[in-house]
């Protein structure tokens, strides 16, 4: 069970916004309880292999052998399907660029080195370099042995026209460690038709990209260089990419991939090809040119080590005490300004999502979960939930709570601590009846924090039963007595702004004195501290 939980964490590791909110301090946490909560649409399938247990999104995929991959490309370019090599290369390169932009946004990883080999994989890399340049990345191309053919010469001409530098291995080797010069390396060196040992200068190049050399994050196109197309890594020269972009369909070696994200690209497979090869491929969302089909099989130790290297520099400004001094009588005004910045700046879909922490008043164990803030005023911060849930029991029992919210695009965080109490029933009634009718019925259906002996089916059957009971829209759905709101009356509000070199700014408002004897509600003047 622990291995499955660790694998689930690894499969979520591509959600940096979530992880950066959760893990902010150096603590070794020995878990006694782990809850993985996903929207219903993200059903998970747990599959056991000989070596490990992997948790992946429900996206079954076929894996091709080397012979099948070669034959499939030939079929695509046959008269029956009409593709040309340059069309396939353009589509493949575009999907690889899209996957890179998804995993390494230009605001965080702008410096890209595309390493192009002499074959089709190198052409895919040259196409990706062009698209990435148009998207604002600072791209350089390492092309040790250019292919002297019209198709490849044209791709080189296009790159030069955009001002993309083309480097030799000698240029790159003389410039020092790759990790100091580049944020991402695109491995477009060898494809699925390559076999044998790498010749100079590719042998030295692979050594510079091998794990022992501590290179920047690597995105490999179709086949990680140094891998056998069917059996996976071969010796110490094999690369260990962070991201793999399989093209058309994953190759057999992709089952050995241990990186953080696996994408499928090449959105051009006709139905007849799917049927002939019995391909099972995922649905591409919308107009996307790539689709994430999961993380690699969970190598927890290796990925855990890579977490230590995840960092950005905070460059979006600082905090001046004078800007907060005018709110010293009521810091909710400062919160309102920051919340407006987050909302108007569209930093995320739900800028009101807060990580709410409560504590068991008997055992002292804390628990934390994301809830949606549903209001704030001079009293404090309001949200709604099931009073009978674990959260509700802890809030009612301890009557103290804290929450934090992190808006990554603003590089800002707010932390709040205070006293909790239920809002008046009339206030809960008013909000309850403002919700969509389905959510009103859902409040009766869900018994939060309770096990479901009958599984998901029992929950859906109860939803259908209560949905039928309250089918008449002219009849109001009553608010369940176990459902309502809480207000957190703050005793401390801290505003945090990321700064370079981890010299962050923090402006905190706190009550100058605790609540008066016999009173639970915070009182007294506010004090401002940097």
Short mmCIF file of C-alpha atoms in Angstrom, two decimals:
data_model
loop_
_atom_site.label_atom_id
_atom_site.label_comp_id
_atom_site.label_asym_id
_atom_site.label_seq_id
_atom_site.Cartn_x
_atom_site.Cartn_y
_atom_site.Cartn_z
CA UNK A 1 0.00 0.00 0.00
CA UNK A 2 2.83 2.41 0.81
CA UNK A 3 4.43 1.72 -2.59
CA UNK A 4 1.12 2.51 -4.29
CA UNK A 5 0.81 5.78 -2.37
CA UNK A 6 4.35 6.79 -3.26
CA UNK A 7 3.70 5.93 -6.89
CA UNK A 8 0.58 8.11 -6.78
CA UNK A 9 2.61 11.03 -5.44
CA UNK A 10 5.09 10.52 -8.28
CA UNK A 11 2.29 10.44 -10.85
CA UNK A 12 1.07 13.79 -9.46
CA UNK A 13 4.56 15.31 -9.46
CA UNK A 14 3.87 17.11 -12.74
CA UNK A 15 1.41 19.38 -10.87
CA UNK A 16 3.88 21.94 -9.59
CA UNK A 17 1.23 24.39 -8.41
CA UNK A 18 -0.17 21.75 -6.09
CA UNK A 19 3.22 20.58 -4.85
CA UNK A 20 4.63 24.06 -4.35
CA UNK A 21 1.64 24.89 -2.14
CA UNK A 22 1.98 21.73 -0.08
CA UNK A 23 5.73 21.39 0.40
CA UNK A 24 7.26 24.67 1.52
CA UNK A 25 9.59 23.58 4.33
CA UNK A 26 12.28 20.97 4.95
CA UNK A 27 10.44 18.38 7.03
CA UNK A 28 10.55 14.59 7.05
CA UNK A 29 6.89 13.64 7.37
CA UNK A 30 6.07 10.05 8.34
CA UNK A 31 2.47 9.65 7.18
CA UNK A 32 -0.21 7.89 9.21
CA UNK A 33 -2.96 8.72 6.72
CA UNK A 34 -2.99 9.55 3.01
CA UNK A 35 -6.06 10.58 1.04
CA UNK A 36 -5.82 10.95 -2.75
CA UNK A 37 -8.81 12.96 -3.93
CA UNK A 38 -9.49 13.46 -7.64
CA UNK A 39 -12.54 14.70 -9.52
CA UNK A 40 -14.63 11.75 -10.68
CA UNK A 41 -13.66 12.32 -14.29
CA UNK A 42 -10.07 11.33 -13.40
CA UNK A 43 -10.62 7.67 -12.65
CA UNK A 44 -7.38 5.88 -11.83
CA UNK A 45 -6.30 2.41 -12.86
CA UNK A 46 -3.69 0.59 -10.79
CA UNK A 47 -1.70 -1.98 -12.78
CA UNK A 48 0.92 -4.33 -11.40
CA UNK A 49 4.01 -5.24 -13.44
CA UNK A 50 6.82 -7.60 -12.54
CA UNK A 51 8.93 -4.84 -11.05
CA UNK A 52 6.65 -2.23 -9.57
CA UNK A 53 3.14 -0.89 -9.07
CA UNK A 54 2.25 2.12 -11.19
CA UNK A 55 -0.68 4.50 -10.81
CA UNK A 56 -1.59 6.07 -14.14
CA UNK A 57 -4.50 7.97 -15.60
CA UNK A 58 -6.93 5.63 -17.35
CA UNK A 59 -5.23 5.89 -20.74
CA UNK A 60 -4.43 2.47 -22.15
CA UNK A 61 -1.82 2.53 -24.93
CA UNK A 62 -0.36 0.06 -27.37
CA UNK A 63 3.42 -0.42 -27.54
CA UNK A 64 5.19 -0.98 -30.84
CA UNK A 65 8.20 -3.14 -31.56
CA UNK A 66 11.01 -1.78 -33.71
CA UNK A 67 9.79 -3.72 -36.77
CA UNK A 68 6.21 -2.50 -36.26
CA UNK A 69 7.35 1.11 -35.88
CA UNK A 70 9.34 0.98 -39.11
CA UNK A 71 6.50 -0.69 -41.01
CA UNK A 72 3.92 1.75 -39.66
CA UNK A 73 5.91 4.74 -40.93
CA UNK A 74 6.17 3.10 -44.33
CA UNK A 75 2.41 2.52 -44.38
CA UNK A 76 1.74 6.18 -43.53
CA UNK A 77 3.83 7.23 -46.54
CA UNK A 78 2.29 4.68 -48.89
CA UNK A 79 -0.12 5.74 -51.68
CA UNK A 80 -3.01 4.46 -49.55
CA UNK A 81 -2.42 7.17 -46.92
CA UNK A 82 -0.42 9.81 -48.78
CA UNK A 83 1.81 11.29 -46.12
CA UNK A 84 5.27 12.59 -47.00
CA UNK A 85 8.30 12.53 -44.71
CA UNK A 86 8.31 16.32 -44.36
CA UNK A 87 4.63 16.34 -43.33
CA UNK A 88 5.22 13.71 -40.66
CA UNK A 89 8.32 15.54 -39.45
CA UNK A 90 6.47 18.84 -39.20
CA UNK A 91 3.61 17.33 -37.19
CA UNK A 92 5.98 15.37 -34.96
CA UNK A 93 8.17 18.39 -34.24
CA UNK A 94 5.15 20.54 -33.46
CA UNK A 95 3.82 18.00 -30.96
CA UNK A 96 7.23 17.75 -29.27
CA UNK A 97 7.42 21.54 -28.95
CA UNK A 98 3.91 21.58 -27.50
CA UNK A 99 4.85 18.96 -24.90
CA UNK A 100 7.93 20.94 -23.91
CA UNK A 101 5.88 24.11 -23.51
CA UNK A 102 3.42 22.20 -21.35
CA UNK A 103 6.08 20.81 -19.01
CA UNK A 104 8.57 23.68 -19.12
CA UNK A 105 6.73 27.02 -19.48
CA UNK A 106 8.78 29.76 -21.08
CA UNK A 107 8.52 31.85 -17.90
CA UNK A 108 10.45 29.20 -15.98
CA UNK A 109 12.67 27.43 -18.51
CA UNK A 110 13.50 29.76 -21.38
CA UNK A 111 16.96 28.48 -22.40
CA UNK A 112 16.64 25.41 -24.60
CA UNK A 113 19.33 23.36 -26.31
CA UNK A 114 18.06 21.14 -29.12
CA UNK A 115 20.51 18.33 -29.87
CA UNK A 116 19.76 17.09 -33.39
CA UNK A 117 21.06 13.80 -34.71
CA UNK A 118 21.62 12.88 -38.38
CA UNK A 119 18.29 11.10 -38.94
CA UNK A 120 14.56 11.72 -38.76
CA UNK A 121 14.69 12.35 -35.01
CA UNK A 122 17.10 15.18 -35.70
CA UNK A 123 14.63 16.62 -38.20
CA UNK A 124 11.88 16.46 -35.59
CA UNK A 125 14.17 18.39 -33.26
CA UNK A 126 14.88 21.07 -35.89
CA UNK A 127 11.14 21.57 -36.41
CA UNK A 128 10.58 21.77 -32.64
CA UNK A 129 13.36 24.37 -32.39
CA UNK A 130 11.59 26.60 -34.90
CA UNK A 131 8.26 26.44 -33.08
CA UNK A 132 9.85 27.03 -29.68
CA UNK A 133 11.64 30.10 -31.02
CA UNK A 134 8.34 31.52 -32.26
CA UNK A 135 6.89 30.87 -28.79
CA UNK A 136 9.53 33.01 -27.07
CA UNK A 137 12.15 30.46 -26.01
CA UNK A 138 15.87 31.20 -26.37
CA UNK A 139 16.82 28.22 -28.51
CA UNK A 140 20.22 26.98 -29.62
CA UNK A 141 20.78 23.97 -31.86
CA UNK A 142 23.63 21.51 -31.50
CA UNK A 143 23.90 19.75 -34.86
CA UNK A 144 27.13 17.73 -34.81
CA UNK A 145 26.71 16.02 -38.19
CA UNK A 146 24.23 17.86 -40.44
CA UNK A 147 22.42 15.77 -43.05
CA UNK A 148 23.04 17.18 -46.52
CA UNK A 149 19.59 16.67 -48.03
CA UNK A 150 17.07 19.28 -49.22
CA UNK A 151 14.61 18.59 -46.40
CA UNK A 152 17.20 19.03 -43.65
CA UNK A 153 18.95 21.92 -45.38
CA UNK A 154 15.60 23.71 -45.52
CA UNK A 155 15.04 23.20 -41.80
CA UNK A 156 18.49 24.60 -41.08
CA UNK A 157 17.81 27.61 -43.31
CA UNK A 158 14.54 28.27 -41.47
CA UNK A 159 16.34 28.15 -38.10
CA UNK A 160 19.06 30.53 -39.27
CA UNK A 161 16.44 32.94 -40.61
CA UNK A 162 15.04 33.16 -37.08
CA UNK A 163 18.48 33.88 -35.66
CA UNK A 164 18.80 30.50 -33.93
CA UNK A 165 22.51 29.73 -33.34
CA UNK A 166 23.76 26.42 -34.75
CA UNK A 167 26.59 25.05 -32.62
CA UNK A 168 29.20 22.35 -32.95
CA UNK A 169 30.05 19.90 -30.20
CA UNK A 170 33.34 21.73 -29.72
CA UNK A 171 31.44 24.97 -29.10
CA UNK A 172 29.22 23.40 -26.47
CA UNK A 173 31.99 21.41 -24.79
CA UNK A 174 34.12 24.52 -24.38
CA UNK A 175 31.32 26.54 -22.78
CA UNK A 176 31.21 24.61 -19.50
CA UNK A 177 28.57 22.48 -17.74
CA UNK A 178 25.27 22.23 -19.63
CA UNK A 179 23.24 22.83 -16.47
CA UNK A 180 24.71 26.32 -16.15
CA UNK A 181 23.76 27.36 -19.67
CA UNK A 182 20.46 25.65 -20.39
CA UNK A 183 17.15 25.04 -18.62
CA UNK A 184 16.08 22.15 -20.88
CA UNK A 185 17.80 19.89 -23.39
CA UNK A 186 15.83 18.30 -26.24
CA UNK A 187 17.23 14.88 -27.07
CA UNK A 188 16.57 14.47 -30.80
CA UNK A 189 19.68 12.40 -31.45
CA UNK A 190 18.77 8.80 -32.27
CA UNK A 191 15.43 7.32 -33.35
CA UNK A 192 13.86 3.88 -33.37
CA UNK A 193 15.87 2.67 -36.38
CA UNK A 194 19.25 3.29 -34.68
CA UNK A 195 21.31 0.33 -33.48
CA UNK A 196 24.89 -0.31 -32.41
CA UNK A 197 27.24 1.94 -30.44
CA UNK A 198 27.41 5.71 -30.74
CA UNK A 199 30.34 7.05 -32.75
CA UNK A 200 32.27 10.28 -32.10
CA UNK A 201 31.26 12.90 -31.26
CA UNK A 202 27.96 11.36 -30.15
CA UNK A 203 29.71 9.12 -27.62
CA UNK A 204 31.04 12.18 -25.76
CA UNK A 205 27.72 13.96 -26.17
CA UNK A 206 25.77 11.09 -24.61
CA UNK A 207 28.23 11.02 -21.72
CA UNK A 208 27.59 14.74 -21.12
CA UNK A 209 23.85 14.06 -20.99
CA UNK A 210 24.04 10.90 -18.88
CA UNK A 211 22.79 11.05 -15.27
CA UNK A 212 26.33 10.99 -13.86
CA UNK A 213 27.04 14.35 -15.56
CA UNK A 214 24.05 16.02 -13.84
CA UNK A 215 22.64 17.63 -17.01
CA UNK A 216 19.63 19.95 -17.15
CA UNK A 217 16.18 18.35 -17.50
CA UNK A 218 15.96 16.34 -20.72
CA UNK A 219 13.02 15.87 -23.06
CA UNK A 220 13.56 12.88 -25.36
CA UNK A 221 11.82 12.54 -28.70
CA UNK A 222 10.30 9.09 -29.24
CA UNK A 223 13.32 7.03 -28.08
CA UNK A 224 15.74 8.22 -25.38
CA UNK A 225 19.21 8.15 -26.90
CA UNK A 226 21.31 5.26 -25.70
CA UNK A 227 18.23 3.03 -25.37
CA UNK A 228 17.33 -0.12 -27.24
CA UNK A 229 13.97 0.46 -28.92
CA UNK A 230 12.54 -2.65 -27.29
CA UNK A 231 14.54 -3.42 -24.14
CA UNK A 232 15.24 0.09 -22.87
CA UNK A 233 18.44 1.62 -21.38
CA UNK A 234 21.79 0.16 -22.45
CA UNK A 235 24.68 0.81 -20.09
CA UNK A 236 25.98 3.98 -18.49
CA UNK A 237 25.66 6.02 -21.71
CA UNK A 238 21.86 5.72 -21.72
CA UNK A 239 20.05 8.96 -21.03
CA UNK A 240 17.53 9.29 -18.21
CA UNK A 241 15.05 11.84 -19.59
CA UNK A 242 12.61 13.76 -17.42
CA UNK A 243 10.03 13.84 -20.22
CA UNK A 244 9.42 11.39 -23.04
CA UNK A 245 7.36 12.30 -26.11
CA UNK A 246 6.34 9.13 -27.94
CA UNK A 247 5.34 9.66 -31.56
CA UNK A 248 2.43 7.91 -33.30
CA UNK A 249 2.36 5.23 -30.56
CA UNK A 250 4.75 4.43 -27.68
CA UNK A 251 7.58 2.07 -28.50
CA UNK A 252 8.24 -0.98 -26.33
CA UNK A 253 11.11 0.71 -24.50
CA UNK A 254 8.72 3.34 -23.11
CA UNK A 255 7.62 0.74 -20.55
CA UNK A 256 11.02 1.31 -18.88
CA UNK A 257 10.61 5.10 -18.74
CA UNK A 258 11.05 6.45 -15.19
CA UNK A 259 10.72 10.20 -15.78
CA UNK A 260 8.13 12.66 -14.59
CA UNK A 261 5.86 12.85 -17.64
CA UNK A 262 5.12 10.75 -20.72
CA UNK A 263 3.39 12.38 -23.69
CA UNK A 264 2.04 11.03 -26.94
CA UNK A 265 2.37 13.21 -30.04
CA UNK A 266 1.84 12.85 -33.76
CA UNK A 267 -1.88 13.38 -34.10
CA UNK A 268 -2.22 11.98 -37.57
CA UNK A 269 -2.93 8.24 -37.33
CA UNK A 270 -5.76 7.26 -39.74
CA UNK A 271 -8.43 4.78 -38.57
CA UNK A 272 -7.23 2.15 -41.06
CA UNK A 273 -3.75 2.22 -39.52
CA UNK A 274 -5.23 1.88 -36.04
CA UNK A 275 -7.23 -1.14 -37.13
CA UNK A 276 -4.38 -2.81 -38.99
CA UNK A 277 -2.00 -2.61 -36.03
CA UNK A 278 -4.67 -2.98 -33.35
CA UNK A 279 -3.59 0.33 -31.85
CA UNK A 280 -5.17 1.54 -28.63
CA UNK A 281 -4.49 5.27 -28.38
CA UNK A 282 -5.86 7.95 -26.05
CA UNK A 283 -8.16 10.76 -27.09
CA UNK A 284 -6.43 14.08 -27.70
CA UNK A 285 -8.13 16.96 -25.87
CA UNK A 286 -9.55 19.74 -28.01
CA UNK A 287 -7.04 21.03 -30.55
CA UNK A 288 -4.02 19.79 -28.56
CA UNK A 289 -1.06 18.41 -30.50
CA UNK A 290 0.02 16.18 -27.61
CA UNK A 291 -1.62 14.33 -24.76
CA UNK A 292 -0.11 13.35 -21.43
CA UNK A 293 -0.50 9.61 -20.99
CA UNK A 294 1.05 9.41 -17.53
CA UNK A 295 4.22 9.59 -15.54
CA UNK A 296 6.91 7.00 -15.85
CA UNK A 297 6.85 3.90 -13.69
CA UNK A 298 7.56 5.13 -10.21
CA UNK A 299 11.26 5.17 -9.40
CA UNK A 300 10.67 6.98 -6.14
CA UNK A 301 14.30 7.35 -5.12
CA UNK A 302 15.37 8.85 -8.46
CA UNK A 303 12.44 11.25 -8.70
CA UNK A 304 12.78 12.16 -5.06
CA UNK A 305 16.33 13.24 -5.78
CA UNK A 306 15.19 15.37 -8.72
CA UNK A 307 12.75 17.23 -6.49
CA UNK A 308 15.74 18.82 -4.77
CA UNK A 309 16.69 20.47 -8.08
CA UNK A 310 13.27 22.06 -8.69
CA UNK A 311 13.63 25.77 -8.13
CA UNK A 312 12.81 29.12 -9.67
CA UNK A 313 13.95 32.65 -8.94
CA UNK A 314 11.29 35.03 -7.61
CA UNK A 315 11.56 38.26 -9.59
CA UNK A 316 8.13 39.92 -9.53
CA UNK A 317 8.76 42.64 -6.98
CA UNK A 318 8.80 43.29 -3.26
CA UNK A 319 6.68 44.63 -0.40
CA UNK A 320 6.87 48.11 1.09
CA UNK A 321 5.61 48.63 4.63
CA UNK A 322 4.11 51.98 3.64
CA UNK A 323 1.72 50.18 1.28
CA UNK A 324 0.32 48.18 4.20
CA UNK A 325 0.38 50.84 6.90
CA UNK A 326 -2.96 52.29 5.76
CA UNK A 327 -4.58 48.90 6.52
CA UNK A 328 -3.29 48.65 10.07
CA UNK A 329 -6.77 49.26 11.51
CA UNK A 330 -8.26 46.50 9.37
CA UNK A 331 -5.91 44.23 7.36
CA UNK A 332 -8.90 42.72 5.53
CA UNK A 333 -8.46 45.69 3.18
CA UNK A 334 -4.98 44.49 2.25
CA UNK A 335 -6.37 40.97 1.68
CA UNK A 336 -9.11 42.41 -0.56
CA UNK A 337 -6.51 44.19 -2.72
CA UNK A 338 -4.38 41.07 -3.11
CA UNK A 339 -7.41 38.91 -3.85
CA UNK A 340 -8.50 41.38 -6.52
CA UNK A 341 -5.01 41.18 -8.08
CA UNK A 342 -5.26 37.38 -8.17
CA UNK A 343 -8.78 37.43 -9.61
CA UNK A 344 -8.21 40.14 -12.21
CA UNK A 345 -4.85 38.63 -13.16
CA UNK A 346 -6.53 35.25 -13.77
CA UNK A 347 -3.70 33.50 -11.95
CA UNK A 348 -5.69 30.24 -11.95
CA UNK A 349 -9.24 28.95 -12.40
CA UNK A 350 -9.97 29.09 -8.66
CA UNK A 351 -7.98 31.81 -6.89
CA UNK A 352 -10.30 31.27 -3.92
CA UNK A 353 -8.93 27.74 -3.32
CA UNK A 354 -7.30 27.74 0.12
CA UNK A 355 -5.39 25.02 1.99
CA UNK A 356 -7.30 24.83 5.27
CA UNK A 357 -5.60 23.24 8.28
CA UNK A 358 -7.41 21.99 11.37
CA UNK A 359 -6.34 19.89 14.34
CA UNK A 360 -7.89 17.06 16.31
CA UNK A 361 -8.41 18.52 19.81
CA UNK A 362 -7.84 15.10 21.43
CA UNK A 363 -4.92 13.56 19.53
CA UNK A 364 -3.29 16.80 18.38
CA UNK A 365 -2.97 15.43 14.83
CA UNK A 366 -3.31 18.12 12.16
CA UNK A 367 -5.07 17.65 8.84
CA UNK A 368 -5.20 19.84 5.77
CA UNK A 369 -7.29 19.97 2.64
CA UNK A 370 -8.21 22.41 -0.12
CA UNK A 371 -11.57 24.17 0.26
CA UNK A 372 -13.13 27.03 -1.64
CA UNK A 373 -13.41 30.36 0.12
CA UNK A 374 -16.95 31.62 -0.38
CA UNK A 375 -16.82 35.06 1.16
CA UNK A 376 -14.93 37.53 3.31
CA UNK A 377 -15.89 40.69 5.18
CA UNK A 378 -14.88 42.56 8.31
CA UNK A 379 -15.55 39.46 10.41
CA UNK A 380 -13.06 37.33 8.46
CA UNK A 381 -13.18 34.45 5.97
CA UNK A 382 -16.17 32.21 5.19
CA UNK A 383 -16.46 28.71 3.67
CA UNK A 384 -19.11 25.97 3.73
CA UNK A 385 -18.87 22.27 4.41
CA UNK A 386 -20.39 19.21 6.07
CA UNK A 387 -20.47 19.74 9.85
CA UNK A 388 -20.33 15.96 10.38
CA UNK A 389 -17.09 15.54 8.41
CA UNK A 390 -13.68 15.14 10.01
CA UNK A 391 -13.02 18.76 9.11
CA UNK A 392 -16.23 19.89 10.77
CA UNK A 393 -15.55 17.91 13.91
CA UNK A 394 -12.06 19.37 14.27
CA UNK A 395 -13.22 22.92 13.60
CA UNK A 396 -16.03 22.64 16.14
CA UNK A 397 -13.79 20.90 18.67
CA UNK A 398 -10.64 23.02 18.59
CA UNK A 399 -12.31 26.23 17.34
CA UNK A 400 -8.99 27.28 15.82
CA UNK A 401 -7.72 26.92 12.27
CA UNK A 402 -5.27 28.29 9.74
CA UNK A 403 -5.11 28.46 5.98
CA UNK A 404 -2.71 29.46 3.25
CA UNK A 405 -3.19 30.35 -0.38
CA UNK A 406 -0.41 30.52 -2.97
CA UNK A 407 -0.84 32.38 -6.25
CA UNK A 408 2.08 31.12 -8.28
CA UNK A 409 1.80 33.57 -11.18
CA UNK A 410 2.09 36.47 -8.73
CA UNK A 411 4.67 34.67 -6.57
CA UNK A 412 2.53 35.59 -3.58
CA UNK A 413 1.26 33.73 -0.56
CA UNK A 414 -1.11 34.68 2.27
CA UNK A 415 -1.22 32.86 5.60
CA UNK A 416 -4.10 33.32 8.07
CA UNK A 417 -4.60 32.03 11.62
CA UNK A 418 -7.58 32.59 13.89
CA UNK A 419 -10.69 31.56 15.77
CA UNK A 420 -13.42 29.57 14.01
CA UNK A 421 -17.16 29.59 14.59
CA UNK A 422 -20.24 28.61 12.63
CA UNK A 423 -22.04 31.33 10.70
CA UNK A 424 -25.70 32.01 11.63
CA UNK A 425 -28.19 29.47 10.16
CA UNK A 426 -29.85 32.20 8.10
CA UNK A 427 -26.53 32.93 6.38
CA UNK A 428 -26.02 29.25 5.60
CA UNK A 429 -29.58 29.04 4.25
CA UNK A 430 -29.04 32.00 1.94
CA UNK A 431 -25.82 30.61 0.48
CA UNK A 432 -27.20 27.06 0.22
CA UNK A 433 -30.09 28.18 -1.95
CA UNK A 434 -27.75 30.20 -4.19
CA UNK A 435 -25.96 27.01 -5.22
CA UNK A 436 -26.85 24.97 -8.32
CA UNK A 437 -29.67 22.56 -7.55
CA UNK A 438 -27.44 19.55 -8.18
CA UNK A 439 -25.02 20.78 -5.53
CA UNK A 440 -27.91 21.27 -3.10
CA UNK A 441 -28.95 17.65 -3.59
CA UNK A 442 -25.31 16.62 -3.35
CA UNK A 443 -25.11 18.04 0.17
CA UNK A 444 -27.73 15.45 1.18
CA UNK A 445 -26.04 12.65 -0.76
CA UNK A 446 -22.47 13.02 0.47
CA UNK A 447 -21.52 11.78 3.92
CA UNK A 448 -18.09 13.36 3.99
CA UNK A 449 -15.19 11.50 5.61
CA UNK A 450 -17.23 8.29 5.86
CA UNK A 451 -16.21 5.07 4.12
CA UNK A 452 -18.35 3.81 1.24
CA UNK A 453 -18.85 0.06 1.77
CA UNK A 454 -20.91 -0.06 -1.41
CA UNK A 455 -18.30 1.85 -3.41
CA UNK A 456 -18.95 4.59 -5.94
CA UNK A 457 -22.05 2.79 -7.19
CA UNK A 458 -23.79 3.17 -3.82
CA UNK A 459 -23.08 6.92 -3.87
CA UNK A 460 -24.48 7.31 -7.38
CA UNK A 461 -27.56 5.26 -6.51
CA UNK A 462 -28.24 7.53 -3.54
CA UNK A 463 -27.71 10.57 -5.78
CA UNK A 464 -30.23 9.21 -8.30
CA UNK A 465 -32.73 8.45 -5.50
CA UNK A 466 -32.51 11.93 -3.97
CA UNK A 467 -32.41 13.55 -7.41
CA UNK A 468 -35.77 11.94 -8.15
CA UNK A 469 -37.11 13.02 -4.75
CA UNK A 470 -36.24 16.66 -5.46
CA UNK A 471 -36.95 16.57 -9.20
CA UNK A 472 -39.62 19.28 -9.06
CA UNK A 473 -37.70 22.58 -9.48
CA UNK A 474 -40.60 24.53 -7.95
CA UNK A 475 -40.04 22.79 -4.60
CA UNK A 476 -36.98 24.15 -2.74
CA UNK A 477 -34.37 21.67 -1.52
CA UNK A 478 -34.07 22.14 2.25
CA UNK A 479 -30.62 22.73 3.69
CA UNK A 480 -29.37 19.64 5.53
CA UNK A 481 -28.91 20.27 9.25
CA UNK A 482 -25.39 18.84 9.01
CA UNK A 483 -24.29 21.35 6.34
CA UNK A 484 -23.39 25.01 6.73
CA UNK A 485 -20.75 27.68 6.96
CA UNK A 486 -17.83 28.65 9.13
CA UNK A 487 -16.13 31.98 9.60
CA UNK A 488 -12.49 32.29 10.59
CA UNK A 489 -11.92 35.47 12.57
CA UNK A 490 -8.24 36.25 12.01
CA UNK A 491 -5.71 36.83 14.76
CA UNK A 492 -2.81 36.90 12.32
CA UNK A 493 -2.58 37.60 8.56
CA UNK A 494 0.77 37.37 6.81
CA UNK A 495 1.45 38.61 3.27
CA UNK A 496 4.39 36.91 1.54
CA UNK A 497 6.13 37.97 -1.68
CA UNK A 498 8.87 35.84 -3.22
CA UNK A 499 12.21 37.60 -3.73
CA UNK A 500 15.51 36.57 -5.35
CA UNK A 501 17.99 34.39 -3.43
CA UNK A 502 15.22 33.32 -1.05
CA UNK A 503 15.29 36.71 0.70
CA UNK A 504 11.51 36.87 0.67
CA UNK A 505 9.36 39.75 1.95
CA UNK A 506 6.82 39.08 4.71
CA UNK A 507 4.47 41.66 6.17
CA UNK A 508 2.37 40.37 9.08
CA UNK A 509 -0.62 41.83 10.90
CA UNK A 510 -1.30 40.36 14.34
CA UNK A 511 -3.47 41.24 17.27
CA UNK A 512 -1.52 43.21 19.86
CA UNK A 513 -3.27 41.30 22.65
CA UNK A 514 -5.18 38.00 22.97
CA UNK A 515 -8.98 37.88 23.29
CA UNK A 516 -10.33 39.42 26.47
CA UNK A 517 -11.10 37.01 29.36
CA UNK A 518 -14.29 35.10 28.70
CA UNK A 519 -14.30 36.07 25.01
CA UNK A 520 -13.40 33.90 22.04
CA UNK A 521 -13.60 36.62 19.41
CA UNK A 522 -10.22 38.31 18.69
CA UNK A 523 -10.13 41.91 19.83
CA UNK A 524 -7.65 44.70 20.40
CA UNK A 525 -5.68 46.76 17.88
CA UNK A 526 -3.62 45.29 15.06
CA UNK A 527 0.16 45.47 14.94
CA UNK A 528 2.21 45.48 11.73
CA UNK A 529 5.61 43.77 11.55
CA UNK A 530 8.05 43.03 8.75
#
